[in-house]
Amino acid sequence: RAKASGRDRWAVFDEAMREEAVRILDLEADLRRAINGDGFVAFYQPIVRLDDRKVIGHEALLRWRHERRGLLLPGEFIGLGEDSGLIEEVDWILYARVMEEVARGGEGYVSVNVSPRHFRSGDFAERLLRLIDRAGADPHRVRIEITEVALLDDVPRALRMLRTLRNHGVLAQLDDFGTGFSALSYLHRFPIECLKIDQSFVAGLAGEAQPESVAVVRAIQALAGTLGIHTIGEGVESEAQRAVLRELGCVYGQGYLFGRPAERAPERIERIAVG
Ligand code: C2E
Ligand code: MG
Ligand code: MG
Ligand code: MG
């Protein structure tokens, strides 16, 4: 009996695996097709000053409007795109949209997420600057978000890219900070404008507060202070989290408490936020 039910379970498992494999193949084919269409859109989420909620910028977040599956989040297809290399193409489509949006006007900066893959192709900085220039966008209103992995893969190359971008006004912020193997000894060498404190630590700051989270955020604040840069708390969902972040010295934040990602021009959000 045990054997039979065991086999049944394997049959179910096989079927589920098969369906998953088919789903992934379908999605990859769709992804290839979507690159030639207009299914990718940028959503914008405000980044605010924690004390008065003034909007200082927005993060552009990728969404895929899939014909049959509806609106897909990056988590549902980005892994696929990274494996196949398609994510770079998708990113360039999105960056073009975002630069057009920036060129249209408004205040504050817009940050775009950069997959570590881009840092492996030597001309990322030049290509982004060309795109900004062609769109007629102000480079001072554009920022990139990168993770530590991208920096440590090839340190001299990463340095060169970040310096080139910074020389033209495009600043960099370090995303999901605290989750990687933070190579503290390297950090001071990179021209980084700010650290984005990963939302997993922000989540542990209040409610069922985790002492480790408070300790990590405190350490990140101390580090940022030493480097003379500021921090942005990610994933702020409650007033309590906002209060603790401020107490710990974090000046900026982003999260559902201030606004969800939305398909609206930053300028419009800015006007709504101010008046
Ligand atoms: P990320 O850069 O760390 O972006 C923040 C993520 O947290 C976003 O998820 C955002 O919707 C979500 N978030 C914001 N506030 C809150 C909150 O208060 N609570 C919670 N629970 N979540 C919040 P999203 O849009 O699903 O993006 C996931 C990740 O996908 C991003 O993480 C980023 O690494 C990647 N990504 C997004 N857009 C792009 C893109 O255009 N290109 C590339 N290469 N990666 C992207
Ligand atoms: Mg980001
Ligand atoms: Mg992040
Ligand atoms: Mg994150």
mmCIF file with all atom_site columns, C-alpha atoms in Angstrom, residues 95-242:
data_model
loop_
_atom_site.group_PDB
_atom_site.id
_atom_site.type_symbol
_atom_site.label_atom_id
_atom_site.label_alt_id
_atom_site.label_comp_id
_atom_site.label_asym_id
_atom_site.label_entity_id
_atom_site.label_seq_id
_atom_site.pdbx_PDB_ins_code
_atom_site.Cartn_x
_atom_site.Cartn_y
_atom_site.Cartn_z
_atom_site.occupancy
_atom_site.B_iso_or_equiv
_atom_site.pdbx_formal_charge
_atom_site.auth_seq_id
_atom_site.auth_comp_id
_atom_site.auth_asym_id
_atom_site.auth_atom_id
_atom_site.pdbx_PDB_model_num
ATOM 1   C CA . TYR A 1 95  ? 15.167 52.183 -20.173 1.00 0.00 ? 95  TYR A CA 1
ATOM 2   C CA . ALA A 1 96  ? 14.126 53.794 -23.471 1.00 0.00 ? 96  ALA A CA 1
ATOM 3   C CA . ARG A 1 97  ? 10.580 54.248 -22.146 1.00 0.00 ? 97  ARG A CA 1
ATOM 4   C CA . VAL A 1 98  ? 11.836 55.661 -18.883 1.00 0.00 ? 98  VAL A CA 1
ATOM 5   C CA . MET A 1 99  ? 14.182 58.153 -20.544 1.00 0.00 ? 99  MET A CA 1
ATOM 6   C CA . GLU A 1 100 ? 11.342 59.407 -22.717 1.00 0.00 ? 100 GLU A CA 1
ATOM 7   C CA . GLU A 1 101 ? 9.320  59.868 -19.564 1.00 0.00 ? 101 GLU A CA 1
ATOM 8   C CA . VAL A 1 102 ? 12.142 61.761 -17.862 1.00 0.00 ? 102 VAL A CA 1
ATOM 9   C CA . ALA A 1 103 ? 12.547 63.951 -20.939 1.00 0.00 ? 103 ALA A CA 1
ATOM 10  C CA . ARG A 1 104 ? 8.885  64.895 -20.689 1.00 0.00 ? 104 ARG A CA 1
ATOM 11  C CA . GLY A 1 105 ? 9.620  66.858 -17.534 1.00 0.00 ? 105 GLY A CA 1
ATOM 12  C CA . GLY A 1 106 ? 8.773  66.656 -13.860 1.00 0.00 ? 106 GLY A CA 1
ATOM 13  C CA . GLU A 1 107 ? 10.922 66.827 -10.785 1.00 0.00 ? 107 GLU A CA 1
ATOM 14  C CA . GLY A 1 108 ? 13.097 64.432 -8.868  1.00 0.00 ? 108 GLY A CA 1
ATOM 15  C CA . TYR A 1 109 ? 15.069 61.508 -10.204 1.00 0.00 ? 109 TYR A CA 1
ATOM 16  C CA . VAL A 1 110 ? 14.014 58.191 -11.684 1.00 0.00 ? 110 VAL A CA 1
ATOM 17  C CA . SER A 1 111 ? 16.097 55.137 -10.877 1.00 0.00 ? 111 SER A CA 1
ATOM 18  C CA . VAL A 1 112 ? 16.285 52.064 -13.089 1.00 0.00 ? 112 VAL A CA 1
ATOM 19  C CA . ASN A 1 113 ? 17.342 48.585 -12.032 1.00 0.00 ? 113 ASN A CA 1
ATOM 20  C CA . VAL A 1 114 ? 20.411 47.184 -13.700 1.00 0.00 ? 114 VAL A CA 1
ATOM 21  C CA . SER A 1 115 ? 20.898 43.439 -13.912 1.00 0.00 ? 115 SER A CA 1
ATOM 22  C CA . PRO A 1 116 ? 24.461 42.294 -13.091 1.00 0.00 ? 116 PRO A CA 1
ATOM 23  C CA . ARG A 1 117 ? 24.652 40.951 -16.636 1.00 0.00 ? 117 ARG A CA 1
ATOM 24  C CA . HIS A 1 118 ? 24.875 44.481 -18.035 1.00 0.00 ? 118 HIS A CA 1
ATOM 25  C CA . PHE A 1 119 ? 28.036 45.071 -16.077 1.00 0.00 ? 119 PHE A CA 1
ATOM 26  C CA . ARG A 1 120 ? 29.645 42.223 -17.927 1.00 0.00 ? 120 ARG A CA 1
ATOM 27  C CA . SER A 1 121 ? 29.201 43.897 -21.285 1.00 0.00 ? 121 SER A CA 1
ATOM 28  C CA . GLY A 1 122 ? 31.866 46.551 -21.409 1.00 0.00 ? 122 GLY A CA 1
ATOM 29  C CA . ASP A 1 123 ? 29.873 49.412 -22.901 1.00 0.00 ? 123 ASP A CA 1
ATOM 30  C CA . PHE A 1 124 ? 26.873 49.653 -20.590 1.00 0.00 ? 124 PHE A CA 1
ATOM 31  C CA . ALA A 1 125 ? 27.690 53.163 -19.383 1.00 0.00 ? 125 ALA A CA 1
ATOM 32  C CA . GLU A 1 126 ? 28.222 54.567 -22.871 1.00 0.00 ? 126 GLU A CA 1
ATOM 33  C CA . ARG A 1 127 ? 25.084 52.927 -24.164 1.00 0.00 ? 127 ARG A CA 1
ATOM 34  C CA . LEU A 1 128 ? 22.942 54.292 -21.335 1.00 0.00 ? 128 LEU A CA 1
ATOM 35  C CA . LEU A 1 129 ? 24.392 57.779 -21.762 1.00 0.00 ? 129 LEU A CA 1
ATOM 36  C CA . ARG A 1 130 ? 23.657 57.643 -25.487 1.00 0.00 ? 130 ARG A CA 1
ATOM 37  C CA . LEU A 1 131 ? 20.083 56.632 -24.769 1.00 0.00 ? 131 LEU A CA 1
ATOM 38  C CA . ILE A 1 132 ? 19.655 59.473 -22.282 1.00 0.00 ? 132 ILE A CA 1
ATOM 39  C CA . ASP A 1 133 ? 21.119 61.919 -24.756 1.00 0.00 ? 133 ASP A CA 1
ATOM 40  C CA . ARG A 1 134 ? 18.985 60.764 -27.649 1.00 0.00 ? 134 ARG A CA 1
ATOM 41  C CA . ALA A 1 135 ? 15.818 60.966 -25.550 1.00 0.00 ? 135 ALA A CA 1
ATOM 42  C CA . GLY A 1 136 ? 16.748 64.483 -24.494 1.00 0.00 ? 136 GLY A CA 1
ATOM 43  C CA . ALA A 1 137 ? 16.591 63.544 -20.804 1.00 0.00 ? 137 ALA A CA 1
ATOM 44  C CA . ASP A 1 138 ? 18.568 65.294 -18.071 1.00 0.00 ? 138 ASP A CA 1
ATOM 45  C CA . PRO A 1 139 ? 21.190 62.764 -16.877 1.00 0.00 ? 139 PRO A CA 1
ATOM 46  C CA . HIS A 1 140 ? 21.100 64.351 -13.418 1.00 0.00 ? 140 HIS A CA 1
ATOM 47  C CA . ARG A 1 141 ? 17.564 63.068 -13.102 1.00 0.00 ? 141 ARG A CA 1
ATOM 48  C CA . VAL A 1 142 ? 18.548 59.492 -13.887 1.00 0.00 ? 142 VAL A CA 1
ATOM 49  C CA . ARG A 1 143 ? 19.980 57.011 -11.389 1.00 0.00 ? 143 ARG A CA 1
ATOM 50  C CA . ILE A 1 144 ? 20.869 53.362 -11.588 1.00 0.00 ? 144 ILE A CA 1
ATOM 51  C CA . GLU A 1 145 ? 20.245 50.689 -8.950  1.00 0.00 ? 145 GLU A CA 1
ATOM 52  C CA . ILE A 1 146 ? 22.756 47.891 -8.801  1.00 0.00 ? 146 ILE A CA 1
ATOM 53  C CA . THR A 1 147 ? 23.530 45.084 -6.393  1.00 0.00 ? 147 THR A CA 1
ATOM 54  C CA . GLU A 1 148 ? 26.851 44.251 -4.846  1.00 0.00 ? 148 GLU A CA 1
ATOM 55  C CA . VAL A 1 149 ? 27.247 41.178 -7.041  1.00 0.00 ? 149 VAL A CA 1
ATOM 56  C CA . ALA A 1 150 ? 27.521 43.438 -10.073 1.00 0.00 ? 150 ALA A CA 1
ATOM 57  C CA . LEU A 1 151 ? 30.345 45.393 -8.451  1.00 0.00 ? 151 LEU A CA 1
ATOM 58  C CA . LEU A 1 152 ? 32.448 42.493 -7.294  1.00 0.00 ? 152 LEU A CA 1
ATOM 59  C CA . ASP A 1 153 ? 32.344 40.466 -10.482 1.00 0.00 ? 153 ASP A CA 1
ATOM 60  C CA . ASP A 1 154 ? 34.971 42.660 -12.110 1.00 0.00 ? 154 ASP A CA 1
ATOM 61  C CA . VAL A 1 155 ? 35.993 45.491 -9.822  1.00 0.00 ? 155 VAL A CA 1
ATOM 62  C CA . PRO A 1 156 ? 38.088 47.605 -12.243 1.00 0.00 ? 156 PRO A CA 1
ATOM 63  C CA . ARG A 1 157 ? 35.406 47.426 -14.898 1.00 0.00 ? 157 ARG A CA 1
ATOM 64  C CA . ALA A 1 158 ? 32.617 48.273 -12.455 1.00 0.00 ? 158 ALA A CA 1
ATOM 65  C CA . LEU A 1 159 ? 34.655 51.229 -11.207 1.00 0.00 ? 159 LEU A CA 1
ATOM 66  C CA . ARG A 1 160 ? 35.174 52.483 -14.727 1.00 0.00 ? 160 ARG A CA 1
ATOM 67  C CA . MET A 1 161 ? 31.472 52.239 -15.538 1.00 0.00 ? 161 MET A CA 1
ATOM 68  C CA . LEU A 1 162 ? 30.316 53.956 -12.375 1.00 0.00 ? 162 LEU A CA 1
ATOM 69  C CA . ARG A 1 163 ? 32.846 56.751 -12.807 1.00 0.00 ? 163 ARG A CA 1
ATOM 70  C CA . THR A 1 164 ? 31.841 57.325 -16.417 1.00 0.00 ? 164 THR A CA 1
ATOM 71  C CA . LEU A 1 165 ? 28.189 57.523 -15.435 1.00 0.00 ? 165 LEU A CA 1
ATOM 72  C CA . ARG A 1 166 ? 28.859 59.783 -12.476 1.00 0.00 ? 166 ARG A CA 1
ATOM 73  C CA . ASN A 1 167 ? 30.995 62.127 -14.567 1.00 0.00 ? 167 ASN A CA 1
ATOM 74  C CA . HIS A 1 168 ? 27.918 62.635 -16.714 1.00 0.00 ? 168 HIS A CA 1
ATOM 75  C CA . GLY A 1 169 ? 25.580 63.119 -13.774 1.00 0.00 ? 169 GLY A CA 1
ATOM 76  C CA . VAL A 1 170 ? 24.112 59.618 -13.448 1.00 0.00 ? 170 VAL A CA 1
ATOM 77  C CA . LEU A 1 171 ? 24.409 58.493 -9.812  1.00 0.00 ? 171 LEU A CA 1
ATOM 78  C CA . ALA A 1 172 ? 24.281 54.933 -8.502  1.00 0.00 ? 172 ALA A CA 1
ATOM 79  C CA . GLN A 1 173 ? 22.454 53.472 -5.539  1.00 0.00 ? 173 GLN A CA 1
ATOM 80  C CA . LEU A 1 174 ? 23.212 50.075 -4.071  1.00 0.00 ? 174 LEU A CA 1
ATOM 81  C CA . ASP A 1 175 ? 20.074 47.913 -4.032  1.00 0.00 ? 175 ASP A CA 1
ATOM 82  C CA . ASP A 1 176 ? 18.998 45.306 -1.457  1.00 0.00 ? 176 ASP A CA 1
ATOM 83  C CA . PHE A 1 177 ? 21.873 46.315 0.759   1.00 0.00 ? 177 PHE A CA 1
ATOM 84  C CA . GLY A 1 178 ? 22.678 43.932 3.597   1.00 0.00 ? 178 GLY A CA 1
ATOM 85  C CA . THR A 1 179 ? 21.675 40.763 1.778   1.00 0.00 ? 179 THR A CA 1
ATOM 86  C CA . GLY A 1 180 ? 24.877 40.177 -0.161  1.00 0.00 ? 180 GLY A CA 1
ATOM 87  C CA . PHE A 1 181 ? 28.321 39.435 1.142   1.00 0.00 ? 181 PHE A CA 1
ATOM 88  C CA . SER A 1 182 ? 28.889 43.118 1.681   1.00 0.00 ? 182 SER A CA 1
ATOM 89  C CA . ALA A 1 183 ? 32.530 43.595 0.835   1.00 0.00 ? 183 ALA A CA 1
ATOM 90  C CA . LEU A 1 184 ? 32.965 46.492 3.189   1.00 0.00 ? 184 LEU A CA 1
ATOM 91  C CA . SER A 1 185 ? 36.597 46.976 2.314   1.00 0.00 ? 185 SER A CA 1
ATOM 92  C CA . TYR A 1 186 ? 35.645 47.659 -1.306  1.00 0.00 ? 186 TYR A CA 1
ATOM 93  C CA . LEU A 1 187 ? 32.683 49.869 -0.746  1.00 0.00 ? 187 LEU A CA 1
ATOM 94  C CA . HIS A 1 188 ? 34.536 53.115 -0.151  1.00 0.00 ? 188 HIS A CA 1
ATOM 95  C CA . ARG A 1 189 ? 36.255 52.796 -3.515  1.00 0.00 ? 189 ARG A CA 1
ATOM 96  C CA . PHE A 1 190 ? 33.019 52.892 -5.476  1.00 0.00 ? 190 PHE A CA 1
ATOM 97  C CA . PRO A 1 191 ? 31.252 56.132 -6.322  1.00 0.00 ? 191 PRO A CA 1
ATOM 98  C CA . ILE A 1 192 ? 27.958 55.166 -4.692  1.00 0.00 ? 192 ILE A CA 1
ATOM 99  C CA . GLU A 1 193 ? 25.376 57.806 -3.858  1.00 0.00 ? 193 GLU A CA 1
ATOM 100 C CA . CYS A 1 194 ? 23.302 55.823 -1.406  1.00 0.00 ? 194 CYS A CA 1
ATOM 101 C CA . LEU A 1 195 ? 22.490 52.444 0.100   1.00 0.00 ? 195 LEU A CA 1
ATOM 102 C CA . LYS A 1 196 ? 19.014 50.993 -0.157  1.00 0.00 ? 196 LYS A CA 1
ATOM 103 C CA . ILE A 1 197 ? 18.373 48.996 3.002   1.00 0.00 ? 197 ILE A CA 1
ATOM 104 C CA . ASP A 1 198 ? 16.783 45.699 1.993   1.00 0.00 ? 198 ASP A CA 1
ATOM 105 C CA . GLN A 1 199 ? 13.131 45.336 2.860   1.00 0.00 ? 199 GLN A CA 1
ATOM 106 C CA . SER A 1 200 ? 13.708 42.160 4.863   1.00 0.00 ? 200 SER A CA 1
ATOM 107 C CA . PHE A 1 201 ? 15.406 44.271 7.551   1.00 0.00 ? 201 PHE A CA 1
ATOM 108 C CA . VAL A 1 202 ? 12.798 47.012 7.428   1.00 0.00 ? 202 VAL A CA 1
ATOM 109 C CA . ALA A 1 203 ? 10.127 44.346 7.921   1.00 0.00 ? 203 ALA A CA 1
ATOM 110 C CA . GLY A 1 204 ? 11.810 43.311 11.164  1.00 0.00 ? 204 GLY A CA 1
ATOM 111 C CA . LEU A 1 205 ? 11.955 46.803 12.656  1.00 0.00 ? 205 LEU A CA 1
ATOM 112 C CA . ALA A 1 206 ? 8.492  46.993 14.177  1.00 0.00 ? 206 ALA A CA 1
ATOM 113 C CA . GLY A 1 207 ? 5.499  44.877 15.101  1.00 0.00 ? 207 GLY A CA 1
ATOM 114 C CA . GLU A 1 208 ? 7.078  41.520 15.808  1.00 0.00 ? 208 GLU A CA 1
ATOM 115 C CA . ALA A 1 209 ? 10.358 43.304 15.962  1.00 0.00 ? 209 ALA A CA 1
ATOM 116 C CA . GLN A 1 210 ? 13.518 41.292 15.384  1.00 0.00 ? 210 GLN A CA 1
ATOM 117 C CA . PRO A 1 211 ? 16.532 42.525 17.314  1.00 0.00 ? 211 PRO A CA 1
ATOM 118 C CA . GLU A 1 212 ? 18.800 41.322 14.456  1.00 0.00 ? 212 GLU A CA 1
ATOM 119 C CA . SER A 1 213 ? 17.030 43.618 12.019  1.00 0.00 ? 213 SER A CA 1
ATOM 120 C CA . VAL A 1 214 ? 17.527 46.610 14.265  1.00 0.00 ? 214 VAL A CA 1
ATOM 121 C CA . ALA A 1 215 ? 21.186 45.655 14.674  1.00 0.00 ? 215 ALA A CA 1
ATOM 122 C CA . VAL A 1 216 ? 21.702 45.310 10.925  1.00 0.00 ? 216 VAL A CA 1
ATOM 123 C CA . VAL A 1 217 ? 20.034 48.631 10.132  1.00 0.00 ? 217 VAL A CA 1
ATOM 124 C CA . ARG A 1 218 ? 22.069 50.296 12.852  1.00 0.00 ? 218 ARG A CA 1
ATOM 125 C CA . ALA A 1 219 ? 25.264 48.856 11.358  1.00 0.00 ? 219 ALA A CA 1
ATOM 126 C CA . ILE A 1 220 ? 24.281 49.986 7.845   1.00 0.00 ? 220 ILE A CA 1
ATOM 127 C CA . GLN A 1 221 ? 23.595 53.497 9.149   1.00 0.00 ? 221 GLN A CA 1
ATOM 128 C CA . ALA A 1 222 ? 26.984 53.589 10.845  1.00 0.00 ? 222 ALA A CA 1
ATOM 129 C CA . LEU A 1 223 ? 28.652 52.441 7.643   1.00 0.00 ? 223 LEU A CA 1
ATOM 130 C CA . ALA A 1 224 ? 26.790 54.990 5.532   1.00 0.00 ? 224 ALA A CA 1
ATOM 131 C CA . GLY A 1 225 ? 27.764 57.682 8.015   1.00 0.00 ? 225 GLY A CA 1
ATOM 132 C CA . THR A 1 226 ? 31.416 56.735 7.726   1.00 0.00 ? 226 THR A CA 1
ATOM 133 C CA . LEU A 1 227 ? 31.200 56.778 3.941   1.00 0.00 ? 227 LEU A CA 1
ATOM 134 C CA . GLY A 1 228 ? 29.326 60.070 4.009   1.00 0.00 ? 228 GLY A CA 1
ATOM 135 C CA . ILE A 1 229 ? 26.380 58.751 2.017   1.00 0.00 ? 229 ILE A CA 1
ATOM 136 C CA . HIS A 1 230 ? 22.690 58.416 2.787   1.00 0.00 ? 230 HIS A CA 1
ATOM 137 C CA . THR A 1 231 ? 20.281 55.495 2.956   1.00 0.00 ? 231 THR A CA 1
ATOM 138 C CA . ILE A 1 232 ? 16.812 54.625 1.691   1.00 0.00 ? 232 ILE A CA 1
ATOM 139 C CA . GLY A 1 233 ? 14.704 52.148 3.662   1.00 0.00 ? 233 GLY A CA 1
ATOM 140 C CA . GLU A 1 234 ? 12.913 49.767 1.269   1.00 0.00 ? 234 GLU A CA 1
ATOM 141 C CA . GLY A 1 235 ? 9.512  48.182 1.772   1.00 0.00 ? 235 GLY A CA 1
ATOM 142 C CA . VAL A 1 236 ? 8.204  50.592 4.415   1.00 0.00 ? 236 VAL A CA 1
ATOM 143 C CA . GLU A 1 237 ? 4.647  49.467 5.102   1.00 0.00 ? 237 GLU A CA 1
ATOM 144 C CA . SER A 1 238 ? 3.794  50.910 8.505   1.00 0.00 ? 238 SER A CA 1
ATOM 145 C CA . GLU A 1 239 ? 4.094  54.109 10.496  1.00 0.00 ? 239 GLU A CA 1
ATOM 146 C CA . ALA A 1 240 ? 5.941  52.122 13.156  1.00 0.00 ? 240 ALA A CA 1
ATOM 147 C CA . GLN A 1 241 ? 8.623  51.064 10.676  1.00 0.00 ? 241 GLN A CA 1
ATOM 148 C CA . ARG A 1 242 ? 8.916  54.636 9.452   1.00 0.00 ? 242 ARG A CA 1
#
